[in-house]
């Protein structure tokens, strides 16, 4: 009987908060940081947060955490999409922690809850708020890292373009230092674009590559070999004297790979082969 009565009182507190949720969500309308578009985007998940806070008082704890996890992912997605900092969500969580905490306290006073019961309710509520911080932060950092990684991949793709010169000839003009990551992008782009364009020759121009070591030179030769397997003849151009000397000193053997000291020479060679 006591449990039934207690659950009824807890549900009453939940109902009071839910009844006021629209008004609570509107209280930050004039907050100076937000423009109208941002405000419109924030209101739906702000209302969901108030719902979760309210229902955490009377709903099963595990169910609340599951709902909270999903909410955290939604919030993170909104913030990343709007290019807003994580601080905004954390400020919202803190603001409504205090606001709804005051409602819980007032309702507990009206119902004359014992200190132990009030402590139990408020502790559970605080745990829910802590979980909200956890899931929003975790989801935000994951989404942010994924976006940065995607942007970096796009930059890498653009930094190693396959330029189609003629119907059968393509050029990859490399600029800057080449590390193992860029070497892998080179391999992927050369094979993918070379096959897409149905090229017969693909010239990898090293004129703007300042340094080539053993590992990177080996990567270049692997790209040439891989291209050969799909029917494309790979050519290295821009082999400057200092690069040639370094490759000899390092014991790097070009074997049957066609090389030129300039892009002009490589293009002249491939054009003559077509004719």
Short mmCIF file of C-alpha atoms in Angstrom, two decimals:
data_model
loop_
_atom_site.label_atom_id
_atom_site.label_comp_id
_atom_site.label_asym_id
_atom_site.label_seq_id
_atom_site.Cartn_x
_atom_site.Cartn_y
_atom_site.Cartn_z
CA UNK A 1 0.00 0.00 0.00
CA UNK A 2 2.84 2.37 0.91
CA UNK A 3 4.61 1.61 -2.38
CA UNK A 4 1.44 2.36 -4.33
CA UNK A 5 1.03 5.65 -2.50
CA UNK A 6 4.68 6.56 -3.03
CA UNK A 7 4.52 5.77 -6.75
CA UNK A 8 1.42 7.92 -7.00
CA UNK A 9 3.21 10.85 -5.38
CA UNK A 10 6.24 10.41 -7.64
CA UNK A 11 3.96 10.32 -10.68
CA UNK A 12 2.36 13.55 -9.49
CA UNK A 13 5.77 15.27 -9.52
CA UNK A 14 6.39 13.93 -13.03
CA UNK A 15 2.98 15.22 -14.15
CA UNK A 16 3.66 18.68 -12.71
CA UNK A 17 6.91 18.97 -14.67
CA UNK A 18 5.38 17.61 -17.88
CA UNK A 19 2.47 20.01 -17.54
CA UNK A 20 4.93 22.92 -17.48
CA UNK A 21 7.38 21.59 -20.10
CA UNK A 22 6.29 23.94 -22.91
CA UNK A 23 6.61 26.95 -20.64
CA UNK A 24 9.96 25.71 -19.31
CA UNK A 25 11.27 25.22 -22.82
CA UNK A 26 10.22 28.75 -23.77
CA UNK A 27 12.00 30.38 -20.84
CA UNK A 28 15.25 30.59 -22.82
CA UNK A 29 13.74 32.04 -25.99
CA UNK A 30 15.39 35.39 -25.46
CA UNK A 31 18.75 33.99 -24.45
CA UNK A 32 21.14 36.32 -26.32
CA UNK A 33 23.40 33.61 -27.74
CA UNK A 34 20.81 32.04 -30.01
CA UNK A 35 19.49 33.40 -33.26
CA UNK A 36 16.01 32.35 -34.35
CA UNK A 37 17.13 29.43 -36.53
CA UNK A 38 19.26 27.97 -33.74
CA UNK A 39 16.41 28.43 -31.28
CA UNK A 40 14.01 26.49 -33.53
CA UNK A 41 16.51 23.63 -33.77
CA UNK A 42 17.12 23.50 -30.02
CA UNK A 43 13.53 23.52 -28.78
CA UNK A 44 12.59 19.92 -29.75
CA UNK A 45 15.50 18.28 -27.94
CA UNK A 46 15.16 20.72 -25.04
CA UNK A 47 11.57 19.48 -24.58
CA UNK A 48 12.82 15.88 -24.81
CA UNK A 49 15.35 16.65 -22.08
CA UNK A 50 12.61 18.02 -19.83
CA UNK A 51 10.55 14.88 -20.56
CA UNK A 52 13.45 12.63 -19.60
CA UNK A 53 14.15 14.59 -16.44
CA UNK A 54 10.48 14.45 -15.45
CA UNK A 55 9.97 10.78 -16.20
CA UNK A 56 13.21 9.78 -14.49
CA UNK A 57 11.42 10.42 -11.20
CA UNK A 58 8.81 7.73 -11.75
CA UNK A 59 10.08 5.56 -14.65
CA UNK A 60 12.45 2.58 -14.47
CA UNK A 61 16.06 3.75 -14.24
CA UNK A 62 17.44 1.50 -17.00
CA UNK A 63 14.71 2.59 -19.40
CA UNK A 64 15.54 6.22 -18.63
CA UNK A 65 19.22 5.61 -19.41
CA UNK A 66 18.35 3.98 -22.74
CA UNK A 67 16.19 6.93 -23.74
CA UNK A 68 18.92 9.28 -22.57
CA UNK A 69 21.55 7.59 -24.73
CA UNK A 70 19.41 8.02 -27.85
CA UNK A 71 18.69 11.64 -26.90
CA UNK A 72 22.41 12.31 -26.45
CA UNK A 73 23.15 11.09 -29.98
CA UNK A 74 20.37 13.26 -31.42
CA UNK A 75 21.66 16.35 -29.61
CA UNK A 76 25.24 15.74 -30.75
CA UNK A 77 24.05 15.42 -34.34
CA UNK A 78 22.16 18.73 -34.12
CA UNK A 79 25.16 20.54 -32.65
CA UNK A 80 27.56 19.18 -35.26
CA UNK A 81 25.13 20.00 -38.08
CA UNK A 82 24.69 23.58 -36.82
CA UNK A 83 28.42 23.84 -36.07
CA UNK A 84 27.70 24.70 -32.45
CA UNK A 85 30.03 24.00 -29.52
CA UNK A 86 29.42 21.28 -26.95
CA UNK A 87 29.17 24.00 -24.30
CA UNK A 88 25.66 24.86 -25.48
CA UNK A 89 24.29 21.40 -24.68
CA UNK A 90 26.10 21.26 -21.35
CA UNK A 91 24.71 24.68 -20.42
CA UNK A 92 21.20 23.51 -21.33
CA UNK A 93 21.60 20.36 -19.23
CA UNK A 94 22.83 22.40 -16.26
CA UNK A 95 20.11 25.04 -16.63
CA UNK A 96 17.30 22.50 -16.55
CA UNK A 97 19.00 20.50 -13.81
CA UNK A 98 18.57 23.49 -11.52
CA UNK A 99 15.14 24.51 -12.80
CA UNK A 100 13.56 21.08 -12.47
CA UNK A 101 15.49 20.39 -9.29
CA UNK A 102 13.65 23.34 -7.74
CA UNK A 103 10.29 21.92 -8.87
CA UNK A 104 11.13 18.53 -7.34
CA UNK A 105 12.14 20.22 -4.09
CA UNK A 106 8.94 22.28 -3.91
CA UNK A 107 6.73 19.28 -4.64
CA UNK A 108 8.59 17.19 -2.07
CA UNK A 109 7.91 19.88 0.52
CA UNK A 110 4.20 19.93 -0.34
CA UNK A 111 3.99 16.17 0.02
CA UNK A 112 6.10 16.30 3.21
CA UNK A 113 8.62 13.72 2.02
CA UNK A 114 11.05 12.47 4.62
CA UNK A 115 14.68 13.57 4.28
CA UNK A 116 15.72 10.01 3.30
CA UNK A 117 13.07 9.78 0.59
CA UNK A 118 13.89 13.21 -0.80
CA UNK A 119 17.60 12.34 -0.84
CA UNK A 120 16.87 9.12 -2.70
CA UNK A 121 14.80 10.95 -5.35
CA UNK A 122 17.22 13.82 -5.83
CA UNK A 123 20.23 11.46 -5.98
CA UNK A 124 18.57 9.45 -8.73
CA UNK A 125 17.73 12.66 -10.55
CA UNK A 126 21.34 13.84 -10.29
CA UNK A 127 22.51 10.51 -11.71
CA UNK A 128 20.24 11.01 -14.71
CA UNK A 129 21.68 14.49 -15.25
CA UNK A 130 25.22 13.11 -15.03
CA UNK A 131 24.32 10.49 -17.62
CA UNK A 132 22.95 13.24 -19.86
CA UNK A 133 26.31 15.00 -19.70
CA UNK A 134 28.09 11.71 -20.38
CA UNK A 135 26.07 10.70 -23.44
CA UNK A 136 26.01 14.14 -25.04
CA UNK A 137 29.75 14.58 -24.56
CA UNK A 138 30.57 11.09 -25.81
CA UNK A 139 28.30 11.31 -28.85
CA UNK A 140 29.47 14.84 -29.68
CA UNK A 141 33.15 13.89 -29.60
CA UNK A 142 32.51 10.80 -31.73
CA UNK A 143 30.51 12.75 -34.32
CA UNK A 144 33.07 15.53 -34.29
CA UNK A 145 35.95 13.10 -34.79
CA UNK A 146 34.07 11.37 -37.61
CA UNK A 147 33.42 14.71 -39.31
CA UNK A 148 37.06 15.75 -38.99
CA UNK A 149 38.15 12.40 -40.39
CA UNK A 150 35.76 12.73 -43.33
CA UNK A 151 36.98 16.27 -43.98
CA UNK A 152 40.58 15.13 -43.80
CA UNK A 153 39.88 12.32 -46.25
CA UNK A 154 38.25 14.80 -48.62
CA UNK A 155 41.29 17.06 -48.34
CA UNK A 156 43.59 14.10 -49.02
CA UNK A 157 41.51 13.17 -52.06
CA UNK A 158 41.78 16.71 -53.41
CA UNK A 159 45.51 16.87 -52.66
CA UNK A 160 46.16 13.81 -54.87
CA UNK A 161 43.99 14.39 -57.93
CA UNK A 162 44.04 12.37 -61.12
CA UNK A 163 44.03 14.91 -63.96
CA UNK A 164 42.87 13.52 -67.28
CA UNK A 165 45.06 15.04 -70.03
CA UNK A 166 43.72 13.08 -72.99
CA UNK A 167 41.35 10.18 -73.42
CA UNK A 168 44.12 7.71 -72.52
CA UNK A 169 46.61 9.74 -70.48
CA UNK A 170 46.26 10.92 -66.91
CA UNK A 171 48.59 12.79 -64.53
CA UNK A 172 48.83 12.85 -60.74
CA UNK A 173 50.74 16.05 -59.83
CA UNK A 174 52.02 15.47 -56.30
CA UNK A 175 52.81 18.50 -54.13
CA UNK A 176 54.54 18.47 -50.75
CA UNK A 177 55.85 15.71 -48.56
CA UNK A 178 54.50 12.20 -49.00
CA UNK A 179 53.94 10.08 -45.90
CA UNK A 180 52.52 6.57 -45.67
CA UNK A 181 48.96 7.92 -45.34
CA UNK A 182 49.20 10.02 -48.50
CA UNK A 183 50.93 7.13 -50.24
CA UNK A 184 47.89 4.97 -49.47
CA UNK A 185 45.55 7.66 -50.86
CA UNK A 186 47.79 7.77 -53.95
CA UNK A 187 47.37 4.02 -54.42
CA UNK A 188 43.59 4.20 -54.02
CA UNK A 189 43.13 7.22 -56.31
CA UNK A 190 45.46 5.93 -59.00
CA UNK A 191 43.71 2.57 -59.24
CA UNK A 192 40.17 3.87 -58.85
CA UNK A 193 40.39 6.86 -61.19
CA UNK A 194 42.70 5.12 -63.64
CA UNK A 195 40.13 2.35 -64.05
CA UNK A 196 37.19 4.79 -64.16
CA UNK A 197 38.82 6.85 -66.92
CA UNK A 198 40.01 3.73 -68.77
CA UNK A 199 43.52 5.17 -69.03
CA UNK A 200 46.45 3.55 -70.81
CA UNK A 201 49.08 5.69 -69.11
CA UNK A 202 49.15 7.37 -65.72
CA UNK A 203 52.02 9.75 -64.99
CA UNK A 204 52.93 10.34 -61.34
CA UNK A 205 54.75 13.66 -61.29
CA UNK A 206 57.22 14.23 -58.43
CA UNK A 207 58.39 17.70 -59.48
CA UNK A 208 56.96 19.32 -56.31
CA UNK A 209 57.90 16.52 -53.88
CA UNK A 210 60.88 17.77 -51.83
CA UNK A 211 62.09 14.52 -50.26
CA UNK A 212 61.85 10.85 -51.17
CA UNK A 213 63.12 8.12 -48.85
CA UNK A 214 63.31 4.37 -49.26
CA UNK A 215 59.86 3.67 -47.87
CA UNK A 216 58.10 6.29 -50.02
CA UNK A 217 60.02 5.27 -53.15
CA UNK A 218 58.93 1.70 -52.51
CA UNK A 219 55.32 2.89 -52.27
CA UNK A 220 55.62 4.59 -55.66
CA UNK A 221 56.89 1.40 -57.24
CA UNK A 222 54.06 -0.57 -55.68
CA UNK A 223 51.56 1.85 -57.24
CA UNK A 224 53.22 1.37 -60.64
CA UNK A 225 53.07 -2.42 -60.21
CA UNK A 226 49.41 -2.32 -59.15
CA UNK A 227 48.52 -0.16 -62.14
CA UNK A 228 50.25 -2.67 -64.43
CA UNK A 229 47.98 -5.41 -63.08
CA UNK A 230 44.88 -3.53 -64.31
CA UNK A 231 46.40 -2.73 -67.68
CA UNK A 232 47.71 0.79 -67.06
CA UNK A 233 51.34 1.77 -67.66
CA UNK A 234 52.59 3.92 -64.80
CA UNK A 235 55.33 6.49 -65.37
CA UNK A 236 57.32 8.57 -62.87
CA UNK A 237 58.20 12.10 -63.92
CA UNK A 238 59.95 14.98 -62.16
CA UNK A 239 62.94 12.87 -61.07
CA UNK A 240 65.33 15.69 -60.23
CA UNK A 241 69.09 15.08 -59.95
CA UNK A 242 69.06 15.22 -56.14
CA UNK A 243 66.19 12.73 -55.98
CA UNK A 244 67.94 10.43 -58.44
CA UNK A 245 71.15 10.65 -56.38
CA UNK A 246 69.27 9.92 -53.15
CA UNK A 247 67.55 6.91 -54.70
CA UNK A 248 70.90 5.51 -55.91
CA UNK A 249 72.53 6.09 -52.51
CA UNK A 250 69.64 4.33 -50.82
CA UNK A 251 70.01 1.37 -53.15
CA UNK A 252 66.56 1.87 -54.66
CA UNK A 253 66.21 0.10 -58.00
CA UNK A 254 63.69 1.30 -60.54
CA UNK A 255 63.87 -1.95 -62.52
CA UNK A 256 61.67 -1.62 -65.62
CA UNK A 257 59.81 1.50 -64.50
CA UNK A 258 59.82 4.32 -67.04
CA UNK A 259 61.06 7.60 -65.55
CA UNK A 260 61.58 11.16 -66.80
CA UNK A 261 63.14 14.26 -65.32
CA UNK A 262 60.18 16.39 -66.36
CA UNK A 263 56.45 16.13 -66.87
CA UNK A 264 56.93 17.48 -70.39
CA UNK A 265 59.20 14.55 -71.24
CA UNK A 266 56.70 12.04 -69.88
CA UNK A 267 53.82 13.60 -71.85
CA UNK A 268 55.93 13.71 -75.01
CA UNK A 269 56.73 10.02 -74.55
CA UNK A 270 53.12 8.92 -74.01
CA UNK A 271 51.85 11.02 -76.92
CA UNK A 272 54.45 9.51 -79.24
CA UNK A 273 53.37 6.02 -78.13
CA UNK A 274 49.78 6.79 -79.05
CA UNK A 275 50.76 8.00 -82.50
#
